[in-house]
Amino acid sequence: MKRFVYLILILIIAFFALKGCLKKDRGFDEDEYLADVRPLEVKTYNFEKPKNITVNGVDYLQARGNVGKFGGELITSTIGEGPKTFNPFNANDNTSAQLAGIMYDGLLTTDPYDGSIIPRLAKDCEILPDKKTYIVHLRRGVKWSDGREITADDVVFTYGTIIFGGYGDTATRDSLYIEGRLPTVEKIDKYTVRFVTPKPFAPFLRTLSTPVAPKHVFKKATDRGKNYFRTFLSTNAKPRDFVTSGAFKMSEYVPGQRVIYVRNPNYYMIDKKGRKLPYLDRYIVLIVGDLNNDMLKFEGLETDVVNLQGSMVARYRELEKHGDFDLYNLGPTTSTTFIVFNLNARKNKDGKYYVNPVKQKWFNDSNFRAAADWAIDRENLVLNVLTGVGEPLYTAESISSIFLNKEIAKGHIQDIEYAKELLKKSGFYLKDNKLYDKYGNRVEFELLTNAGHTQREATGVSIKEDFAKLGMKVNFKPVEFNSLVSKLSNTYDWDAVLIALTGNPLEPHSGYNVWSANGALHLFNQRSDEDMAGTDRILPFEKELNDIFNKAPLELDFNKRKALYDRYQEIVAKENPVIYLYSPVNIVAIRKKFKNIYPTELGGILHNIEEVYID
């Protein structure tokens, strides 16, 4: 069964940029090939690139922050019911992805300071002149948490078996198909791996931020098949079952309460004195349920970090003056909050329509969707829901994206009368302030969101009021998160949903699963496994989006790629399969006792958790 993949996609760790790999003569014009490496405007820190330091035959990565002190713990939190799995290859939601991702590193990662790609488990990488071949050199002597060495066998198994073999979440694999073919991966020697893409593929290196799995642990699961793999390292797993490469490894999980991690003594990063990181003894994540509890935990000194809603910012600015914490403004988030109508006009295997055929006609009417777009008062949402701490959003790319279509991003103000005219064009009419379609059916539908997210719940109430001005009756219903996921990914039986996804400001191809007709996150016209063999009932604008997202990653010239992604934003703005609402500003509070805190727009507040310490 196709699953709801990355509901709020993983914390941005895979921005496309190539500088930071091995700076050797690659036999071609690097500046030309790297034309689309245009880092975001981020906070400036005077850090050199991470250094590789070899000590007693072990290739360590040296941290860039100040030398700190060992000991202590940092306590943060997560909203909702907690993780659904600790297997990073099975994570279907943001919480699971983050809590699993803490324990596993990839070959490369994004430099949070400038957006370039920098090494992690890989010591360096080469791109050969054919622009298709990538040679990755691993760190020698680096070990898993159980003491086994990390080698090329682990990398080849991760990509060749788990990812390319379709185990767990297939989002990464699906985004790597190039004209129906996947890249190849092979072991050259114990510490060297070669990847070859069928054609030059601009986003490829970001894939190498994917966690690497210990073959001697995960092979036992893949040998038992894909169904078993889906249950592997679930929330029922024992802490001793986890063999990790990240700065921390799990020591305790109490469902609905907390996850406790302890330092990994075999971590491959060292400080400037050559001492193994991380500095902290423990990293604790409390499961707090909802945003109100999140605030209460922070104010009750139970947590050390909190992300603030707009409504809380003014109060916290006052508290900061005499408090034990600092506030950081990290600029607009890459989160894109939106509503989406269900355009699915297919039948399930029992011959029943997923969506009521009457509603199908409404949702598939471009005038109906455009009217909904023009009826929404985004300025009001920013003012009253975000308390002014955010910006209206009109486009599929986040405000900070280097591929942002600035003309589309200008948007438009609410215009109820124009929205009514659009509805009239499709035969809708008002009677006693109630909207009916041309067949006499009252326009009434359900709008879902996840319960407990107070900001989103307030947004839903506001949209319901806006749509009421058109005569639409909206039954707004916040539901438990797991129920929402089930409706979206299993039954496809829903009318409209209010939710958010997190984009990648350096690489639009991260949205492949959203805009590809067969993508797992193609919410507005999602296809079940039975429909995946073809693109049945593909809409004309869907086909053009498909073509763009297949063509753009093969284009290495930034301006040509930008033109393609500008066009996709034009299509989405015209057709409104997804209607974007706003982008909050990321405001974070953290206790002053923590040092080596260097927040950036790209990395957030704890991107360098391994070198954070208490003073």
PDB file of N, CA and C in Angstrom, residues 248-325:
ATOM      1  N   PHE A 248      24.310  10.485  18.590  1.00  0.00           N
ATOM      2  CA  PHE A 248      23.603   9.902  19.728  1.00  0.00           C
ATOM      3  C   PHE A 248      22.978   8.565  19.353  1.00  0.00           C
ATOM      4  N   LYS A 249      22.776   7.736  20.352  1.00  0.00           N
ATOM      5  CA  LYS A 249      22.060   6.476  20.182  1.00  0.00           C
ATOM      6  C   LYS A 249      20.989   6.381  21.265  1.00  0.00           C
ATOM      7  N   MET A 250      19.925   5.664  20.978  1.00  0.00           N
ATOM      8  CA  MET A 250      18.803   5.603  21.902  1.00  0.00           C
ATOM      9  C   MET A 250      19.136   4.778  23.145  1.00  0.00           C
ATOM     10  N   SER A 251      18.668   5.282  24.287  1.00  0.00           N
ATOM     11  CA  SER A 251      18.803   4.514  25.527  1.00  0.00           C
ATOM     12  C   SER A 251      17.454   4.183  26.144  1.00  0.00           C
ATOM     13  N   GLU A 252      16.402   4.967  25.778  1.00  0.00           N
ATOM     14  CA  GLU A 252      15.086   4.708  26.370  1.00  0.00           C
ATOM     15  C   GLU A 252      13.999   5.353  25.522  1.00  0.00           C
ATOM     16  N   TYR A 253      12.892   4.641  25.385  1.00  0.00           N
ATOM     17  CA  TYR A 253      11.700   5.214  24.759  1.00  0.00           C
ATOM     18  C   TYR A 253      10.497   4.844  25.599  1.00  0.00           C
ATOM     19  N   VAL A 254       9.763   5.864  26.058  1.00  0.00           N
ATOM     20  CA  VAL A 254       8.521   5.669  26.795  1.00  0.00           C
ATOM     21  C   VAL A 254       7.400   6.229  25.924  1.00  0.00           C
ATOM     22  N   PRO A 255       6.549   5.366  25.348  1.00  0.00           N
ATOM     23  CA  PRO A 255       5.506   5.838  24.428  1.00  0.00           C
ATOM     24  C   PRO A 255       4.667   6.966  25.021  1.00  0.00           C
ATOM     25  N   GLY A 256       4.485   7.997  24.203  1.00  0.00           N
ATOM     26  CA  GLY A 256       3.666   9.126  24.612  1.00  0.00           C
ATOM     27  C   GLY A 256       4.317  10.059  25.610  1.00  0.00           C
ATOM     28  N   GLN A 257       5.582   9.767  25.983  1.00  0.00           N
ATOM     29  CA  GLN A 257       6.232  10.602  26.991  1.00  0.00           C
ATOM     30  C   GLN A 257       7.580  11.165  26.538  1.00  0.00           C
ATOM     31  N   ARG A 258       8.530  10.283  26.190  1.00  0.00           N
ATOM     32  CA  ARG A 258       9.870  10.797  25.899  1.00  0.00           C
ATOM     33  C   ARG A 258      10.707   9.771  25.151  1.00  0.00           C
ATOM     34  N   VAL A 259      11.737  10.300  24.487  1.00  0.00           N
ATOM     35  CA  VAL A 259      12.802   9.494  23.906  1.00  0.00           C
ATOM     36  C   VAL A 259      14.111  10.033  24.468  1.00  0.00           C
ATOM     37  N   ILE A 260      14.948   9.138  24.987  1.00  0.00           N
ATOM     38  CA  ILE A 260      16.227   9.549  25.562  1.00  0.00           C
ATOM     39  C   ILE A 260      17.359   8.956  24.731  1.00  0.00           C
ATOM     40  N   TYR A 261      18.274   9.828  24.329  1.00  0.00           N
ATOM     41  CA  TYR A 261      19.458   9.421  23.593  1.00  0.00           C
ATOM     42  C   TYR A 261      20.699   9.697  24.447  1.00  0.00           C
ATOM     43  N   VAL A 262      21.708   8.859  24.300  1.00  0.00           N
ATOM     44  CA  VAL A 262      22.993   9.076  24.973  1.00  0.00           C
ATOM     45  C   VAL A 262      24.075   9.190  23.913  1.00  0.00           C
ATOM     46  N   ARG A 263      25.200   9.769  24.298  1.00  0.00           N
ATOM     47  CA  ARG A 263      26.279  10.012  23.338  1.00  0.00           C
ATOM     48  C   ARG A 263      26.823   8.697  22.773  1.00  0.00           C
ATOM     49  N   ASN A 264      27.131   8.724  21.508  1.00  0.00           N
ATOM     50  CA  ASN A 264      27.731   7.588  20.821  1.00  0.00           C
ATOM     51  C   ASN A 264      29.245   7.695  20.980  1.00  0.00           C
ATOM     52  N   PRO A 265      29.863   6.809  21.738  1.00  0.00           N
ATOM     53  CA  PRO A 265      31.311   6.925  21.985  1.00  0.00           C
ATOM     54  C   PRO A 265      32.155   6.697  20.740  1.00  0.00           C
ATOM     55  N   ASN A 266      31.554   6.148  19.691  1.00  0.00           N
ATOM     56  CA  ASN A 266      32.301   5.891  18.456  1.00  0.00           C
ATOM     57  C   ASN A 266      32.057   6.952  17.390  1.00  0.00           C
ATOM     58  N   TYR A 267      31.461   8.077  17.781  1.00  0.00           N
ATOM     59  CA  TYR A 267      31.168   9.108  16.779  1.00  0.00           C
ATOM     60  C   TYR A 267      32.468   9.620  16.169  1.00  0.00           C
ATOM     61  N   TYR A 268      32.406   9.969  14.873  1.00  0.00           N
ATOM     62  CA  TYR A 268      33.612  10.255  14.107  1.00  0.00           C
ATOM     63  C   TYR A 268      34.009  11.730  14.107  1.00  0.00           C
ATOM     64  N   MET A 269      33.287  12.577  14.847  1.00  0.00           N
ATOM     65  CA  MET A 269      33.654  13.992  14.902  1.00  0.00           C
ATOM     66  C   MET A 269      34.462  14.279  16.158  1.00  0.00           C
ATOM     67  N   ILE A 270      35.435  15.172  16.021  1.00  0.00           N
ATOM     68  CA  ILE A 270      36.283  15.573  17.140  1.00  0.00           C
ATOM     69  C   ILE A 270      36.312  17.094  17.230  1.00  0.00           C
ATOM     70  N   ASP A 271      36.663  17.606  18.402  1.00  0.00           N
ATOM     71  CA  ASP A 271      36.810  19.057  18.528  1.00  0.00           C
ATOM     72  C   ASP A 271      38.245  19.447  18.188  1.00  0.00           C
ATOM     73  N   LYS A 272      38.575  20.702  18.368  1.00  0.00           N
ATOM     74  CA  LYS A 272      39.884  21.205  17.945  1.00  0.00           C
ATOM     75  C   LYS A 272      41.027  20.740  18.849  1.00  0.00           C
ATOM     76  N   LYS A 273      40.661  20.091  19.948  1.00  0.00           N
ATOM     77  CA  LYS A 273      41.673  19.474  20.809  1.00  0.00           C
ATOM     78  C   LYS A 273      41.800  17.979  20.538  1.00  0.00           C
ATOM     79  N   GLY A 274      41.040  17.507  19.535  1.00  0.00           N
ATOM     80  CA  GLY A 274      41.119  16.098  19.189  1.00  0.00           C
ATOM     81  C   GLY A 274      40.255  15.200  20.054  1.00  0.00           C
ATOM     82  N   ARG A 275      39.341  15.778  20.822  1.00  0.00           N
ATOM     83  CA  ARG A 275      38.479  14.985  21.701  1.00  0.00           C
ATOM     84  C   ARG A 275      37.193  14.611  20.976  1.00  0.00           C
ATOM     85  N   LYS A 276      36.728  13.362  21.193  1.00  0.00           N
ATOM     86  CA  LYS A 276      35.544  12.875  20.490  1.00  0.00           C
ATOM     87  C   LYS A 276      34.274  13.579  20.968  1.00  0.00           C
ATOM     88  N   LEU A 277      33.480  13.968  20.005  1.00  0.00           N
ATOM     89  CA  LEU A 277      32.183  14.580  20.281  1.00  0.00           C
ATOM     90  C   LEU A 277      31.112  13.495  20.282  1.00  0.00           C
ATOM     91  N   PRO A 278      29.907  13.770  20.765  1.00  0.00           N
ATOM     92  CA  PRO A 278      29.372  15.061  21.196  1.00  0.00           C
ATOM     93  C   PRO A 278      29.793  15.424  22.622  1.00  0.00           C
ATOM     94  N   TYR A 279      29.569  16.703  22.969  1.00  0.00           N
ATOM     95  CA  TYR A 279      29.856  17.142  24.325  1.00  0.00           C
ATOM     96  C   TYR A 279      28.767  16.690  25.296  1.00  0.00           C
ATOM     97  N   LEU A 280      27.517  16.768  24.883  1.00  0.00           N
ATOM     98  CA  LEU A 280      26.405  16.436  25.774  1.00  0.00           C
ATOM     99  C   LEU A 280      26.367  14.941  26.061  1.00  0.00           C
ATOM    100  N   ASP A 281      25.999  14.605  27.290  1.00  0.00           N
ATOM    101  CA  ASP A 281      25.819  13.201  27.661  1.00  0.00           C
ATOM    102  C   ASP A 281      24.486  12.660  27.158  1.00  0.00           C
ATOM    103  N   ARG A 282      23.469  13.521  27.198  1.00  0.00           N
ATOM    104  CA  ARG A 282      22.129  13.055  26.837  1.00  0.00           C
ATOM    105  C   ARG A 282      21.390  14.115  26.016  1.00  0.00           C
ATOM    106  N   TYR A 283      20.590  13.611  25.098  1.00  0.00           N
ATOM    107  CA  TYR A 283      19.695  14.453  24.298  1.00  0.00           C
ATOM    108  C   TYR A 283      18.305  13.856  24.466  1.00  0.00           C
ATOM    109  N   ILE A 284      17.374  14.627  25.003  1.00  0.00           N
ATOM    110  CA  ILE A 284      16.058  14.118  25.379  1.00  0.00           C
ATOM    111  C   ILE A 284      14.980  14.846  24.588  1.00  0.00           C
ATOM    112  N   VAL A 285      14.046  14.091  24.050  1.00  0.00           N
ATOM    113  CA  VAL A 285      12.916  14.659  23.323  1.00  0.00           C
ATOM    114  C   VAL A 285      11.636  14.272  24.056  1.00  0.00           C
ATOM    115  N   LEU A 286      10.929  15.275  24.572  1.00  0.00           N
ATOM    116  CA  LEU A 286       9.652  15.030  25.232  1.00  0.00           C
ATOM    117  C   LEU A 286       8.526  15.059  24.203  1.00  0.00           C
ATOM    118  N   ILE A 287       7.576  14.172  24.362  1.00  0.00           N
ATOM    119  CA  ILE A 287       6.400  14.125  23.492  1.00  0.00           C
ATOM    120  C   ILE A 287       5.296  14.893  24.206  1.00  0.00           C
ATOM    121  N   VAL A 288       4.953  16.076  23.688  1.00  0.00           N
ATOM    122  CA  VAL A 288       4.128  17.023  24.450  1.00  0.00           C
ATOM    123  C   VAL A 288       2.688  17.146  23.980  1.00  0.00           C
ATOM    124  N   GLY A 289       2.316  16.477  22.925  1.00  0.00           N
ATOM    125  CA  GLY A 289       0.909  16.479  22.514  1.00  0.00           C
ATOM    126  C   GLY A 289       0.536  17.638  21.614  1.00  0.00           C
ATOM    127  N   ASP A 290       0.481  18.850  22.176  1.00  0.00           N
ATOM    128  CA  ASP A 290       0.060  19.993  21.365  1.00  0.00           C
ATOM    129  C   ASP A 290       0.921  21.209  21.656  1.00  0.00           C
ATOM    130  N   LEU A 291       0.655  22.285  20.905  1.00  0.00           N
ATOM    131  CA  LEU A 291       1.485  23.481  20.999  1.00  0.00           C
ATOM    132  C   LEU A 291       1.373  24.165  22.350  1.00  0.00           C
ATOM    133  N   ASN A 292       0.193  24.128  22.955  1.00  0.00           N
ATOM    134  CA  ASN A 292       0.031  24.750  24.274  1.00  0.00           C
ATOM    135  C   ASN A 292       0.890  24.045  25.310  1.00  0.00           C
ATOM    136  N   ASN A 293       0.891  22.720  25.282  1.00  0.00           N
ATOM    137  CA  ASN A 293       1.740  21.976  26.212  1.00  0.00           C
ATOM    138  C   ASN A 293       3.213  22.251  25.965  1.00  0.00           C
ATOM    139  N   ASP A 294       3.556  22.466  24.711  1.00  0.00           N
ATOM    140  CA  ASP A 294       4.936  22.777  24.358  1.00  0.00           C
ATOM    141  C   ASP A 294       5.395  24.048  25.070  1.00  0.00           C
ATOM    142  N   MET A 295       4.556  25.064  25.030  1.00  0.00           N
ATOM    143  CA  MET A 295       4.879  26.322  25.711  1.00  0.00           C
ATOM    144  C   MET A 295       4.957  26.123  27.231  1.00  0.00           C
ATOM    145  N   LEU A 296       4.020  25.374  27.777  1.00  0.00           N
ATOM    146  CA  LEU A 296       3.989  25.147  29.220  1.00  0.00           C
ATOM    147  C   LEU A 296       5.242  24.411  29.690  1.00  0.00           C
ATOM    148  N   LYS A 297       5.695  23.446  28.893  1.00  0.00           N
ATOM    149  CA  LYS A 297       6.894  22.704  29.254  1.00  0.00           C
ATOM    150  C   LYS A 297       8.113  23.627  29.282  1.00  0.00           C
ATOM    151  N   PHE A 298       8.192  24.533  28.323  1.00  0.00           N
ATOM    152  CA  PHE A 298       9.333  25.440  28.284  1.00  0.00           C
ATOM    153  C   PHE A 298       9.279  26.419  29.458  1.00  0.00           C
ATOM    154  N   GLU A 299       8.120  26.988  29.681  1.00  0.00           N
ATOM    155  CA  GLU A 299       7.994  27.964  30.765  1.00  0.00           C
ATOM    156  C   GLU A 299       8.117  27.305  32.136  1.00  0.00           C
ATOM    157  N   GLY A 300       7.817  26.023  32.213  1.00  0.00           N
ATOM    158  CA  GLY A 300       7.982  25.285  33.465  1.00  0.00           C
ATOM    159  C   GLY A 300       9.380  24.719  33.631  1.00  0.00           C
ATOM    160  N   LEU A 301      10.313  25.128  32.755  1.00  0.00           N
ATOM    161  CA  LEU A 301      11.716  24.730  32.793  1.00  0.00           C
ATOM    162  C   LEU A 301      11.913  23.234  32.567  1.00  0.00           C
ATOM    163  N   GLU A 302      10.948  22.618  31.898  1.00  0.00           N
ATOM    164  CA  GLU A 302      11.068  21.189  31.599  1.00  0.00           C
ATOM    165  C   GLU A 302      11.757  20.948  30.262  1.00  0.00           C
ATOM    166  N   THR A 303      11.765  21.940  29.384  1.00  0.00           N
ATOM    167  CA  THR A 303      12.475  21.835  28.118  1.00  0.00           C
ATOM    168  C   THR A 303      13.399  23.031  27.956  1.00  0.00           C
ATOM    169  N   ASP A 304      14.341  22.910  27.032  1.00  0.00           N
ATOM    170  CA  ASP A 304      15.355  23.954  26.842  1.00  0.00           C
ATOM    171  C   ASP A 304      15.194  24.736  25.549  1.00  0.00           C
ATOM    172  N   VAL A 305      14.379  24.222  24.644  1.00  0.00           N
ATOM    173  CA  VAL A 305      14.203  24.844  23.329  1.00  0.00           C
ATOM    174  C   VAL A 305      12.727  24.832  22.983  1.00  0.00           C
ATOM    175  N   VAL A 306      12.248  25.923  22.347  1.00  0.00           N
ATOM    176  CA  VAL A 306      10.857  25.934  21.888  1.00  0.00           C
ATOM    177  C   VAL A 306      10.742  26.803  20.640  1.00  0.00           C
ATOM    178  N   ASN A 307       9.969  26.332  19.679  1.00  0.00           N
ATOM    179  CA  ASN A 307       9.619  27.134  18.506  1.00  0.00           C
ATOM    180  C   ASN A 307       8.334  27.871  18.814  1.00  0.00           C
ATOM    181  N   LEU A 308       8.322  29.168  18.560  1.00  0.00           N
ATOM    182  CA  LEU A 308       7.201  30.006  18.985  1.00  0.00           C
ATOM    183  C   LEU A 308       6.190  30.235  17.873  1.00  0.00           C
ATOM    184  N   GLN A 309       4.910  30.171  18.245  1.00  0.00           N
ATOM    185  CA  GLN A 309       3.857  30.652  17.367  1.00  0.00           C
ATOM    186  C   GLN A 309       3.902  32.176  17.356  1.00  0.00           C
ATOM    187  N   GLY A 310       3.373  32.747  16.290  1.00  0.00           N
ATOM    188  CA  GLY A 310       3.373  34.197  16.188  1.00  0.00           C
ATOM    189  C   GLY A 310       2.703  34.888  17.360  1.00  0.00           C
ATOM    190  N   SER A 311       1.639  34.277  17.867  1.00  0.00           N
ATOM    191  CA  SER A 311       0.887  34.897  18.967  1.00  0.00           C
ATOM    192  C   SER A 311       1.690  34.982  20.254  1.00  0.00           C
ATOM    193  N   MET A 312       2.780  34.218  20.349  1.00  0.00           N
ATOM    194  CA  MET A 312       3.567  34.193  21.576  1.00  0.00           C
ATOM    195  C   MET A 312       4.805  35.081  21.513  1.00  0.00           C
ATOM    196  N   VAL A 313       5.125  35.586  20.343  1.00  0.00           N
ATOM    197  CA  VAL A 313       6.396  36.276  20.167  1.00  0.00           C
ATOM    198  C   VAL A 313       6.491  37.545  21.011  1.00  0.00           C
ATOM    199  N   ALA A 314       5.448  38.375  20.994  1.00  0.00           N
ATOM    200  CA  ALA A 314       5.494  39.627  21.761  1.00  0.00           C
ATOM    201  C   ALA A 314       5.703  39.351  23.246  1.00  0.00           C
ATOM    202  N   ARG A 315       4.998  38.355  23.748  1.00  0.00           N
ATOM    203  CA  ARG A 315       5.129  38.016  25.177  1.00  0.00           C
ATOM    204  C   ARG A 315       6.541  37.541  25.500  1.00  0.00           C
ATOM    205  N   TYR A 316       7.085  36.712  24.623  1.00  0.00           N
ATOM    206  CA  TYR A 316       8.418  36.181  24.888  1.00  0.00           C
ATOM    207  C   TYR A 316       9.499  37.240  24.745  1.00  0.00           C
ATOM    208  N   ARG A 317       9.247  38.244  23.946  1.00  0.00           N
ATOM    209  CA  ARG A 317      10.211  39.341  23.861  1.00  0.00           C
ATOM    210  C   ARG A 317      10.329  40.057  25.197  1.00  0.00           C
ATOM    211  N   GLU A 318       9.210  40.185  25.879  1.00  0.00           N
ATOM    212  CA  GLU A 318       9.234  40.785  27.209  1.00  0.00           C
ATOM    213  C   GLU A 318       9.886  39.851  28.219  1.00  0.00           C
ATOM    214  N   LEU A 319       9.545  38.571  28.149  1.00  0.00           N
ATOM    215  CA  LEU A 319      10.127  37.601  29.076  1.00  0.00           C
ATOM    216  C   LEU A 319      11.634  37.485  28.892  1.00  0.00           C
ATOM    217  N   GLU A 320      12.096  37.663  27.669  1.00  0.00           N
ATOM    218  CA  GLU A 320      13.519  37.526  27.370  1.00  0.00           C
ATOM    219  C   GLU A 320      14.358  38.539  28.129  1.00  0.00           C
ATOM    220  N   LYS A 321      13.799  39.711  28.390  1.00  0.00           N
ATOM    221  CA  LYS A 321      14.562  40.783  29.032  1.00  0.00           C
ATOM    222  C   LYS A 321      15.091  40.365  30.400  1.00  0.00           C
ATOM    223  N   HIS A 322      14.329  39.538  31.090  1.00  0.00           N
ATOM    224  CA  HIS A 322      14.751  39.116  32.428  1.00  0.00           C
ATOM    225  C   HIS A 322      14.796  37.592  32.545  1.00  0.00           C
ATOM    226  N   GLY A 323      14.765  36.912  31.407  1.00  0.00           N
ATOM    227  CA  GLY A 323      14.708  35.462  31.428  1.00  0.00           C
ATOM    228  C   GLY A 323      16.059  34.800  31.242  1.00  0.00           C
ATOM    229  N   ASP A 324      16.028  33.474  31.202  1.00  0.00           N
ATOM    230  CA  ASP A 324      17.254  32.691  31.061  1.00  0.00           C
ATOM    231  C   ASP A 324      17.399  32.142  29.648  1.00  0.00           C
ATOM    232  N   PHE A 325      16.746  32.785  28.695  1.00  0.00           N
ATOM    233  CA  PHE A 325      16.789  32.295  27.318  1.00  0.00           C
ATOM    234  C   PHE A 325      17.022  33.444  26.345  1.00  0.00           C
TER     235      PHE A 325
END
